[in-house]
Every structure is written in C-alpha cells, then in structure tokens.
Amino acid sequence: MVINEEILHSAGAETKHYKPSELLFCEGDSPNYYYQIIKGEVKLNNYNEEGKEFIHNILSDGESCGESILLIGKPYPMNAEALTECTVLKLHKSAFLKLLDKFPKLYLDISSFLSQRLYYKFIMMQNLSSQNPAVRLKGLMDYFKSFQEDGSPYSFLIPFTRQQMASLTGLCVETAIRTIKHMERDKMLRIKDRKILY
C-alpha cells in the first residue's frame, strides 16, 4: 500500500466503484486526483493508430495510478481502465498536496513506489528492445516472479492472460501463444490447466 487508507479518508478521499472497462482517467485528461486501488485490477494502456492495445502495467490492491503525472501536472499520456470490479480511493490534487506537506514521510513512500515503477520501466524497455519474443516474455515473467520468495522453477503462477502478456510486451497474441508453447517445450515454464507456471 502506498498511503494508509485511513490517512487518505481523513484527508477527504472518496471511495469510487468502477465496473470492468470503465475508465478512471483518459489519455489527454488533466490530472486532478490521486487514485489508490483498494480492491481490483486496473491497467494502464494506450491504443495505436491501428487500434492495437499496448499495456504499460497492470496494477492491483494497494497500488496507486497516475501519481507521477499528478506531481508534474502534464496531461495523462495513457488511460487507466478497470480490468475487474474495482474499489478506488480518489483524492483531489489540492488535498493530496496538502497531505504530503502535513506528512513529509509520505514523500519517501511515494518516491519508493515511483522508483519501483521506474525500475519496471527500465527492465521492460531493455526486454522490449529485443526482437526475440522469448526474451520479452521471459523478462516480464522474471520481473513479476522477483517479488516472491520462492525462486524455484514453476513456483510462480503468472497472473496474466496470454493477451495481457502480449499487450505488455508489444507482441501480437498469436506470437505470444506460440512462444509460450516453445518455452514450455524448452522447460522454461510449465502449463497446467491453461495456467502458466514459471
């Protein structure tokens, strides 16, 4: 969790509910709120001129979205779209900035969270520069597996669909599916009941 929910409520945050596919904010909107997910999943995405989706990240319980843009005041360069039923705390920008002034330690918490996001971006940029789809998919799986203690083979259940993995790595879904099957043959991962174990 980035900021304690009680602190956000005391600062005037309101609880909002979003249905799947509902947007928290759109690309080009001005940032006016701090959003923190209480329950559910939100994807940060864009669509190119052909309508192909690129997913920047998938966020879940306790994570915030769009806070870096809120701090610089530029228009959102992406959408935030609910993937599941979501409950989100929403705090107006002015109240959020007052909260940071009132609790300076929150700057460190936000900085730590933003640093983690920046690390993810560096890892993904490095992997996306490869033309090899297996390198892209392995980099994605390595990053998310790194947050669990058990590093043994096949101990991590990949929390994404194949379509989401394709969108996170800039691949078409057919290439992602074919590459995942090759990775299974090479014993890099295991597929059990259509779930990917890495």
JSON list of C-alpha atoms in Angstrom, two decimals:
[
{"chain": "A", "resi": 1, "resn": "MET", "atom": "CA", "xyz": [0.00, 0.00, 0.00]},
{"chain": "A", "resi": 2, "resn": "VAL", "atom": "CA", "xyz": [1.36, 3.39, -0.94]},
{"chain": "A", "resi": 3, "resn": "ILE", "atom": "CA", "xyz": [-0.60, 5.53, 1.56]},
{"chain": "A", "resi": 4, "resn": "ASN", "atom": "CA", "xyz": [-2.60, 4.23, 4.52]},
{"chain": "A", "resi": 5, "resn": "GLU", "atom": "CA", "xyz": [-6.32, 4.23, 3.68]},
{"chain": "A", "resi": 6, "resn": "GLU", "atom": "CA", "xyz": [-7.25, 5.90, 6.97]},
{"chain": "A", "resi": 7, "resn": "ILE", "atom": "CA", "xyz": [-4.90, 8.81, 6.20]},
{"chain": "A", "resi": 8, "resn": "LEU", "atom": "CA", "xyz": [-6.47, 9.18, 2.75]},
{"chain": "A", "resi": 9, "resn": "HIS", "atom": "CA", "xyz": [-10.00, 9.13, 4.22]},
{"chain": "A", "resi": 10, "resn": "SER", "atom": "CA", "xyz": [-9.02, 11.73, 6.83]},
{"chain": "A", "resi": 11, "resn": "ALA", "atom": "CA", "xyz": [-7.75, 13.97, 4.01]},
{"chain": "A", "resi": 12, "resn": "GLY", "atom": "CA", "xyz": [-11.13, 13.78, 2.25]},
{"chain": "A", "resi": 13, "resn": "ALA", "atom": "CA", "xyz": [-10.68, 10.87, -0.17]},
{"chain": "A", "resi": 14, "resn": "GLU", "atom": "CA", "xyz": [-13.89, 9.43, -1.56]},
{"chain": "A", "resi": 15, "resn": "THR", "atom": "CA", "xyz": [-14.49, 5.79, -2.37]},
{"chain": "A", "resi": 16, "resn": "LYS", "atom": "CA", "xyz": [-15.42, 5.15, -6.00]},
{"chain": "A", "resi": 17, "resn": "HIS", "atom": "CA", "xyz": [-16.56, 1.92, -7.64]},
{"chain": "A", "resi": 18, "resn": "TYR", "atom": "CA", "xyz": [-15.68, 1.07, -11.24]},
{"chain": "A", "resi": 19, "resn": "LYS", "atom": "CA", "xyz": [-17.01, -1.69, -13.45]},
{"chain": "A", "resi": 20, "resn": "PRO", "atom": "CA", "xyz": [-14.74, -3.63, -15.84]},
{"chain": "A", "resi": 21, "resn": "SER", "atom": "CA", "xyz": [-13.75, -1.48, -18.87]},
{"chain": "A", "resi": 22, "resn": "GLU", "atom": "CA", "xyz": [-14.72, 1.74, -17.06]},
{"chain": "A", "resi": 23, "resn": "LEU", "atom": "CA", "xyz": [-12.04, 4.45, -17.21]},
{"chain": "A", "resi": 24, "resn": "LEU", "atom": "CA", "xyz": [-10.58, 6.13, -14.14]},
{"chain": "A", "resi": 25, "resn": "PHE", "atom": "CA", "xyz": [-8.94, 8.66, -16.47]},
{"chain": "A", "resi": 26, "resn": "CYS", "atom": "CA", "xyz": [-8.23, 9.02, -20.19]},
{"chain": "A", "resi": 27, "resn": "GLU", "atom": "CA", "xyz": [-5.16, 9.86, -22.21]},
{"chain": "A", "resi": 28, "resn": "GLY", "atom": "CA", "xyz": [-5.04, 13.65, -22.62]},
{"chain": "A", "resi": 29, "resn": "ASP", "atom": "CA", "xyz": [-7.06, 14.42, -19.45]},
{"chain": "A", "resi": 30, "resn": "SER", "atom": "CA", "xyz": [-5.63, 16.88, -16.93]},
{"chain": "A", "resi": 31, "resn": "PRO", "atom": "CA", "xyz": [-4.59, 15.14, -13.69]},
{"chain": "A", "resi": 32, "resn": "ASN", "atom": "CA", "xyz": [-6.81, 16.32, -10.85]},
{"chain": "A", "resi": 33, "resn": "TYR", "atom": "CA", "xyz": [-6.90, 13.31, -8.50]},
{"chain": "A", "resi": 34, "resn": "TYR", "atom": "CA", "xyz": [-4.73, 10.82, -6.68]},
{"chain": "A", "resi": 35, "resn": "TYR", "atom": "CA", "xyz": [-6.08, 7.27, -7.20]},
{"chain": "A", "resi": 36, "resn": "GLN", "atom": "CA", "xyz": [-5.29, 4.32, -4.94]},
{"chain": "A", "resi": 37, "resn": "ILE", "atom": "CA", "xyz": [-6.77, 0.89, -5.59]},
{"chain": "A", "resi": 38, "resn": "ILE", "atom": "CA", "xyz": [-8.43, -0.72, -2.57]},
{"chain": "A", "resi": 39, "resn": "LYS", "atom": "CA", "xyz": [-9.63, -3.82, -4.42]},
{"chain": "A", "resi": 40, "resn": "GLY", "atom": "CA", "xyz": [-9.45, -4.92, -8.04]},
{"chain": "A", "resi": 41, "resn": "GLU", "atom": "CA", "xyz": [-7.17, -4.54, -11.04]},
{"chain": "A", "resi": 42, "resn": "VAL", "atom": "CA", "xyz": [-6.51, -1.53, -13.27]},
{"chain": "A", "resi": 43, "resn": "LYS", "atom": "CA", "xyz": [-4.50, -1.49, -16.49]},
{"chain": "A", "resi": 44, "resn": "LEU", "atom": "CA", "xyz": [-2.56, 1.49, -17.80]},
{"chain": "A", "resi": 45, "resn": "ASN", "atom": "CA", "xyz": [-2.79, 1.40, -21.58]},
{"chain": "A", "resi": 46, "resn": "ASN", "atom": "CA", "xyz": [-2.73, 3.16, -24.95]},
{"chain": "A", "resi": 47, "resn": "TYR", "atom": "CA", "xyz": [-4.04, 2.27, -28.38]},
{"chain": "A", "resi": 48, "resn": "ASN", "atom": "CA", "xyz": [-2.01, 2.90, -31.52]},
{"chain": "A", "resi": 49, "resn": "GLU", "atom": "CA", "xyz": [-3.41, 4.26, -34.80]},
{"chain": "A", "resi": 50, "resn": "GLU", "atom": "CA", "xyz": [-4.42, 0.71, -35.88]},
{"chain": "A", "resi": 51, "resn": "GLY", "atom": "CA", "xyz": [-6.28, 0.19, -32.61]},
{"chain": "A", "resi": 52, "resn": "LYS", "atom": "CA", "xyz": [-3.72, -2.24, -31.14]},
{"chain": "A", "resi": 53, "resn": "GLU", "atom": "CA", "xyz": [-3.53, -2.01, -27.37]},
{"chain": "A", "resi": 54, "resn": "PHE", "atom": "CA", "xyz": [-0.24, -1.61, -25.53]},
{"chain": "A", "resi": 55, "resn": "ILE", "atom": "CA", "xyz": [-0.46, -2.23, -21.77]},
{"chain": "A", "resi": 56, "resn": "HIS", "atom": "CA", "xyz": [2.10, -0.30, -19.73]},
{"chain": "A", "resi": 57, "resn": "ASN", "atom": "CA", "xyz": [1.29, -2.01, -16.45]},
{"chain": "A", "resi": 58, "resn": "ILE", "atom": "CA", "xyz": [-1.41, -3.85, -14.52]},
{"chain": "A", "resi": 59, "resn": "LEU", "atom": "CA", "xyz": [-1.97, -2.57, -11.00]},
{"chain": "A", "resi": 60, "resn": "SER", "atom": "CA", "xyz": [-3.82, -4.18, -8.11]},
{"chain": "A", "resi": 61, "resn": "ASP", "atom": "CA", "xyz": [-4.80, -3.86, -4.45]},
{"chain": "A", "resi": 62, "resn": "GLY", "atom": "CA", "xyz": [-2.88, -1.15, -2.58]},
{"chain": "A", "resi": 63, "resn": "GLU", "atom": "CA", "xyz": [-1.22, 0.37, -5.64]},
{"chain": "A", "resi": 64, "resn": "SER", "atom": "CA", "xyz": [-1.78, 3.88, -6.95]},
{"chain": "A", "resi": 65, "resn": "CYS", "atom": "CA", "xyz": [-2.04, 5.06, -10.53]},
{"chain": "A", "resi": 66, "resn": "GLY", "atom": "CA", "xyz": [-1.21, 8.32, -12.25]},
{"chain": "A", "resi": 67, "resn": "GLU", "atom": "CA", "xyz": [0.51, 9.89, -9.25]},
{"chain": "A", "resi": 68, "resn": "SER", "atom": "CA", "xyz": [3.70, 10.75, -11.15]},
{"chain": "A", "resi": 69, "resn": "ILE", "atom": "CA", "xyz": [1.66, 12.71, -13.71]},
{"chain": "A", "resi": 70, "resn": "LEU", "atom": "CA", "xyz": [-0.26, 14.40, -10.90]},
{"chain": "A", "resi": 71, "resn": "LEU", "atom": "CA", "xyz": [3.02, 15.69, -9.45]},
{"chain": "A", "resi": 72, "resn": "ILE", "atom": "CA", "xyz": [4.19, 17.25, -12.73]},
{"chain": "A", "resi": 73, "resn": "GLY", "atom": "CA", "xyz": [0.79, 18.48, -13.92]},
{"chain": "A", "resi": 74, "resn": "LYS", "atom": "CA", "xyz": [1.11, 17.26, -17.53]},
{"chain": "A", "resi": 75, "resn": "PRO", "atom": "CA", "xyz": [-1.83, 15.61, -19.34]},
{"chain": "A", "resi": 76, "resn": "TYR", "atom": "CA", "xyz": [-2.11, 11.85, -18.86]},
{"chain": "A", "resi": 77, "resn": "PRO", "atom": "CA", "xyz": [-0.11, 10.02, -21.57]},
{"chain": "A", "resi": 78, "resn": "MET", "atom": "CA", "xyz": [-2.20, 6.85, -21.05]},
{"chain": "A", "resi": 79, "resn": "ASN", "atom": "CA", "xyz": [-5.59, 5.55, -19.92]},
{"chain": "A", "resi": 80, "resn": "ALA", "atom": "CA", "xyz": [-6.36, 3.87, -16.60]},
{"chain": "A", "resi": 81, "resn": "GLU", "atom": "CA", "xyz": [-9.02, 1.23, -17.24]},
{"chain": "A", "resi": 82, "resn": "ALA", "atom": "CA", "xyz": [-10.63, -1.12, -14.72]},
{"chain": "A", "resi": 83, "resn": "LEU", "atom": "CA", "xyz": [-9.96, -4.76, -15.59]},
{"chain": "A", "resi": 84, "resn": "THR", "atom": "CA", "xyz": [-12.21, -6.09, -12.84]},
{"chain": "A", "resi": 85, "resn": "GLU", "atom": "CA", "xyz": [-14.77, -4.65, -10.45]},
{"chain": "A", "resi": 86, "resn": "CYS", "atom": "CA", "xyz": [-12.68, -2.04, -8.63]},
{"chain": "A", "resi": 87, "resn": "THR", "atom": "CA", "xyz": [-12.94, -0.03, -5.47]},
{"chain": "A", "resi": 88, "resn": "VAL", "atom": "CA", "xyz": [-10.66, 3.01, -5.59]},
{"chain": "A", "resi": 89, "resn": "LEU", "atom": "CA", "xyz": [-9.89, 5.86, -3.22]},
{"chain": "A", "resi": 90, "resn": "LYS", "atom": "CA", "xyz": [-9.88, 9.18, -5.08]},
{"chain": "A", "resi": 91, "resn": "LEU", "atom": "CA", "xyz": [-8.36, 12.31, -3.51]},
{"chain": "A", "resi": 92, "resn": "HIS", "atom": "CA", "xyz": [-8.36, 15.75, -5.15]},
{"chain": "A", "resi": 93, "resn": "LYS", "atom": "CA", "xyz": [-4.93, 17.06, -6.13]},
{"chain": "A", "resi": 94, "resn": "SER", "atom": "CA", "xyz": [-5.03, 20.06, -3.75]},
{"chain": "A", "resi": 95, "resn": "ALA", "atom": "CA", "xyz": [-5.89, 17.80, -0.79]},
{"chain": "A", "resi": 96, "resn": "PHE", "atom": "CA", "xyz": [-3.20, 15.32, -1.87]},
{"chain": "A", "resi": 97, "resn": "LEU", "atom": "CA", "xyz": [-0.51, 18.03, -1.94]},
{"chain": "A", "resi": 98, "resn": "LYS", "atom": "CA", "xyz": [-1.63, 19.31, 1.49]},
{"chain": "A", "resi": 99, "resn": "LEU", "atom": "CA", "xyz": [-1.42, 15.73, 2.77]},
{"chain": "A", "resi": 100, "resn": "LEU", "atom": "CA", "xyz": [2.18, 15.45, 1.56]},
{"chain": "A", "resi": 101, "resn": "ASP", "atom": "CA", "xyz": [3.05, 18.71, 3.33]},
{"chain": "A", "resi": 102, "resn": "LYS", "atom": "CA", "xyz": [1.36, 17.51, 6.53]},
{"chain": "A", "resi": 103, "resn": "PHE", "atom": "CA", "xyz": [3.09, 14.09, 6.46]},
{"chain": "A", "resi": 104, "resn": "PRO", "atom": "CA", "xyz": [6.57, 14.55, 4.91]},
{"chain": "A", "resi": 105, "resn": "LYS", "atom": "CA", "xyz": [7.32, 10.82, 5.33]},
{"chain": "A", "resi": 106, "resn": "LEU", "atom": "CA", "xyz": [4.76, 10.19, 2.59]},
{"chain": "A", "resi": 107, "resn": "TYR", "atom": "CA", "xyz": [7.19, 11.79, 0.13]},
{"chain": "A", "resi": 108, "resn": "LEU", "atom": "CA", "xyz": [9.59, 8.92, 0.86]},
{"chain": "A", "resi": 109, "resn": "ASP", "atom": "CA", "xyz": [6.81, 6.33, 0.44]},
{"chain": "A", "resi": 110, "resn": "ILE", "atom": "CA", "xyz": [5.73, 7.88, -2.87]},
{"chain": "A", "resi": 111, "resn": "SER", "atom": "CA", "xyz": [9.38, 8.14, -4.01]},
{"chain": "A", "resi": 112, "resn": "SER", "atom": "CA", "xyz": [9.95, 4.48, -3.19]},
{"chain": "A", "resi": 113, "resn": "PHE", "atom": "CA", "xyz": [6.84, 3.47, -5.12]},
{"chain": "A", "resi": 114, "resn": "LEU", "atom": "CA", "xyz": [7.81, 5.65, -8.10]},
{"chain": "A", "resi": 115, "resn": "SER", "atom": "CA", "xyz": [11.34, 4.19, -8.03]},
{"chain": "A", "resi": 116, "resn": "GLN", "atom": "CA", "xyz": [9.87, 0.69, -8.22]},
{"chain": "A", "resi": 117, "resn": "ARG", "atom": "CA", "xyz": [7.80, 1.76, -11.22]},
{"chain": "A", "resi": 118, "resn": "LEU", "atom": "CA", "xyz": [10.85, 3.30, -12.88]},
{"chain": "A", "resi": 119, "resn": "TYR", "atom": "CA", "xyz": [12.80, 0.08, -12.30]},
{"chain": "A", "resi": 120, "resn": "TYR", "atom": "CA", "xyz": [9.96, -1.86, -14.00]},
{"chain": "A", "resi": 121, "resn": "LYS", "atom": "CA", "xyz": [10.09, 0.55, -16.97]},
{"chain": "A", "resi": 122, "resn": "PHE", "atom": "CA", "xyz": [13.87, 0.10, -17.34]},
{"chain": "A", "resi": 123, "resn": "ILE", "atom": "CA", "xyz": [13.57, -3.69, -17.21]},
{"chain": "A", "resi": 124, "resn": "MET", "atom": "CA", "xyz": [10.72, -3.69, -19.74]},
{"chain": "A", "resi": 125, "resn": "MET", "atom": "CA", "xyz": [12.47, -1.23, -22.08]},
{"chain": "A", "resi": 126, "resn": "GLN", "atom": "CA", "xyz": [15.55, -3.45, -22.07]},
{"chain": "A", "resi": 127, "resn": "ASN", "atom": "CA", "xyz": [13.44, -6.52, -22.88]},
{"chain": "A", "resi": 128, "resn": "LEU", "atom": "CA", "xyz": [11.29, -4.74, -25.47]},
{"chain": "A", "resi": 129, "resn": "SER", "atom": "CA", "xyz": [14.40, -3.74, -27.38]},
{"chain": "A", "resi": 130, "resn": "SER", "atom": "CA", "xyz": [14.94, -7.42, -28.20]},
{"chain": "A", "resi": 131, "resn": "GLN", "atom": "CA", "xyz": [13.44, -8.82, -31.40]},
{"chain": "A", "resi": 132, "resn": "ASN", "atom": "CA", "xyz": [13.23, -12.24, -29.71]},
{"chain": "A", "resi": 133, "resn": "PRO", "atom": "CA", "xyz": [9.72, -12.76, -28.28]},
{"chain": "A", "resi": 134, "resn": "ALA", "atom": "CA", "xyz": [11.01, -15.31, -25.75]},
{"chain": "A", "resi": 135, "resn": "VAL", "atom": "CA", "xyz": [13.37, -12.69, -24.30]},
{"chain": "A", "resi": 136, "resn": "ARG", "atom": "CA", "xyz": [10.47, -10.23, -23.98]},
{"chain": "A", "resi": 137, "resn": "LEU", "atom": "CA", "xyz": [8.18, -12.75, -22.27]},
{"chain": "A", "resi": 138, "resn": "LYS", "atom": "CA", "xyz": [10.94, -14.11, -20.01]},
{"chain": "A", "resi": 139, "resn": "GLY", "atom": "CA", "xyz": [11.82, -10.56, -18.90]},
{"chain": "A", "resi": 140, "resn": "LEU", "atom": "CA", "xyz": [8.18, -9.90, -17.98]},
{"chain": "A", "resi": 141, "resn": "MET", "atom": "CA", "xyz": [7.91, -13.16, -16.03]},
{"chain": "A", "resi": 142, "resn": "ASP", "atom": "CA", "xyz": [11.30, -12.67, -14.32]},
{"chain": "A", "resi": 143, "resn": "TYR", "atom": "CA", "xyz": [10.28, -9.22, -13.13]},
{"chain": "A", "resi": 144, "resn": "PHE", "atom": "CA", "xyz": [6.98, -10.30, -11.56]},
{"chain": "A", "resi": 145, "resn": "LYS", "atom": "CA", "xyz": [8.45, -13.50, -10.11]},
{"chain": "A", "resi": 146, "resn": "SER", "atom": "CA", "xyz": [11.17, -11.43, -8.40]},
{"chain": "A", "resi": 147, "resn": "PHE", "atom": "CA", "xyz": [8.60, -10.26, -5.82]},
{"chain": "A", "resi": 148, "resn": "GLN", "atom": "CA", "xyz": [8.04, -13.73, -4.38]},
{"chain": "A", "resi": 149, "resn": "GLU", "atom": "CA", "xyz": [10.42, -15.51, -2.03]},
{"chain": "A", "resi": 150, "resn": "ASP", "atom": "CA", "xyz": [10.29, -18.92, -3.73]},
{"chain": "A", "resi": 151, "resn": "GLY", "atom": "CA", "xyz": [12.52, -18.69, -6.79]},
{"chain": "A", "resi": 152, "resn": "SER", "atom": "CA", "xyz": [12.36, -22.39, -7.68]},
{"chain": "A", "resi": 153, "resn": "PRO", "atom": "CA", "xyz": [11.24, -23.43, -11.18]},
{"chain": "A", "resi": 154, "resn": "TYR", "atom": "CA", "xyz": [7.48, -23.44, -11.80]},
{"chain": "A", "resi": 155, "resn": "SER", "atom": "CA", "xyz": [6.70, -21.88, -8.39]},
{"chain": "A", "resi": 156, "resn": "PHE", "atom": "CA", "xyz": [5.15, -18.68, -9.74]},
{"chain": "A", "resi": 157, "resn": "LEU", "atom": "CA", "xyz": [1.65, -18.62, -11.23]},
{"chain": "A", "resi": 158, "resn": "ILE", "atom": "CA", "xyz": [1.64, -15.96, -13.96]},
{"chain": "A", "resi": 159, "resn": "PRO", "atom": "CA", "xyz": [-1.27, -13.61, -13.12]},
{"chain": "A", "resi": 160, "resn": "PHE", "atom": "CA", "xyz": [-1.88, -12.51, -16.72]},
{"chain": "A", "resi": 161, "resn": "THR", "atom": "CA", "xyz": [-3.79, -13.85, -19.68]},
{"chain": "A", "resi": 162, "resn": "ARG", "atom": "CA", "xyz": [-1.86, -14.54, -22.85]},
{"chain": "A", "resi": 163, "resn": "GLN", "atom": "CA", "xyz": [-3.50, -11.46, -24.41]},
{"chain": "A", "resi": 164, "resn": "GLN", "atom": "CA", "xyz": [-2.31, -9.32, -21.49]},
{"chain": "A", "resi": 165, "resn": "MET", "atom": "CA", "xyz": [1.21, -10.77, -21.76]},
{"chain": "A", "resi": 166, "resn": "ALA", "atom": "CA", "xyz": [1.21, -9.92, -25.46]},
{"chain": "A", "resi": 167, "resn": "SER", "atom": "CA", "xyz": [-0.01, -6.38, -24.79]},
{"chain": "A", "resi": 168, "resn": "LEU", "atom": "CA", "xyz": [2.57, -5.88, -22.02]},
{"chain": "A", "resi": 169, "resn": "THR", "atom": "CA", "xyz": [5.42, -6.95, -24.32]},
{"chain": "A", "resi": 170, "resn": "GLY", "atom": "CA", "xyz": [4.29, -5.40, -27.60]},
{"chain": "A", "resi": 171, "resn": "LEU", "atom": "CA", "xyz": [3.71, -8.78, -29.25]},
{"chain": "A", "resi": 172, "resn": "CYS", "atom": "CA", "xyz": [0.67, -10.00, -31.14]},
{"chain": "A", "resi": 173, "resn": "VAL", "atom": "CA", "xyz": [-1.25, -12.61, -29.17]},
{"chain": "A", "resi": 174, "resn": "GLU", "atom": "CA", "xyz": [-0.54, -15.36, -31.71]},
{"chain": "A", "resi": 175, "resn": "THR", "atom": "CA", "xyz": [3.22, -14.80, -31.33]},
{"chain": "A", "resi": 176, "resn": "ALA", "atom": "CA", "xyz": [2.90, -14.81, -27.53]},
{"chain": "A", "resi": 177, "resn": "ILE", "atom": "CA", "xyz": [0.93, -18.08, -27.56]},
{"chain": "A", "resi": 178, "resn": "ARG", "atom": "CA", "xyz": [3.36, -19.76, -29.98]},
{"chain": "A", "resi": 179, "resn": "THR", "atom": "CA", "xyz": [6.39, -18.54, -27.98]},
{"chain": "A", "resi": 180, "resn": "ILE", "atom": "CA", "xyz": [4.91, -19.71, -24.67]},
{"chain": "A", "resi": 181, "resn": "LYS", "atom": "CA", "xyz": [4.44, -23.20, -26.18]},
{"chain": "A", "resi": 182, "resn": "HIS", "atom": "CA", "xyz": [8.09, -23.18, -27.33]},
{"chain": "A", "resi": 183, "resn": "MET", "atom": "CA", "xyz": [9.17, -22.06, -23.86]},
{"chain": "A", "resi": 184, "resn": "GLU", "atom": "CA", "xyz": [7.22, -24.96, -22.36]},
{"chain": "A", "resi": 185, "resn": "ARG", "atom": "CA", "xyz": [8.97, -27.41, -24.72]},
{"chain": "A", "resi": 186, "resn": "ASP", "atom": "CA", "xyz": [12.30, -25.91, -23.63]},
{"chain": "A", "resi": 187, "resn": "LYS", "atom": "CA", "xyz": [11.24, -26.45, -19.98]},
{"chain": "A", "resi": 188, "resn": "MET", "atom": "CA", "xyz": [11.42, -22.70, -19.21]},
{"chain": "A", "resi": 189, "resn": "LEU", "atom": "CA", "xyz": [7.85, -22.82, -17.92]},
{"chain": "A", "resi": 190, "resn": "ARG", "atom": "CA", "xyz": [5.05, -25.30, -17.35]},
{"chain": "A", "resi": 191, "resn": "ILE", "atom": "CA", "xyz": [1.41, -25.08, -18.45]},
{"chain": "A", "resi": 192, "resn": "LYS", "atom": "CA", "xyz": [-1.14, -26.71, -16.16]},
{"chain": "A", "resi": 193, "resn": "ASP", "atom": "CA", "xyz": [-4.90, -26.29, -16.69]},
{"chain": "A", "resi": 194, "resn": "ARG", "atom": "CA", "xyz": [-4.15, -23.44, -19.13]},
{"chain": "A", "resi": 195, "resn": "LYS", "atom": "CA", "xyz": [-2.26, -21.62, -16.34]},
{"chain": "A", "resi": 196, "resn": "ILE", "atom": "CA", "xyz": [1.40, -20.70, -16.78]},
{"chain": "A", "resi": 197, "resn": "LEU", "atom": "CA", "xyz": [3.77, -21.72, -14.00]},
{"chain": "A", "resi": 198, "resn": "TYR", "atom": "CA", "xyz": [7.17, -20.08, -14.16]}
]
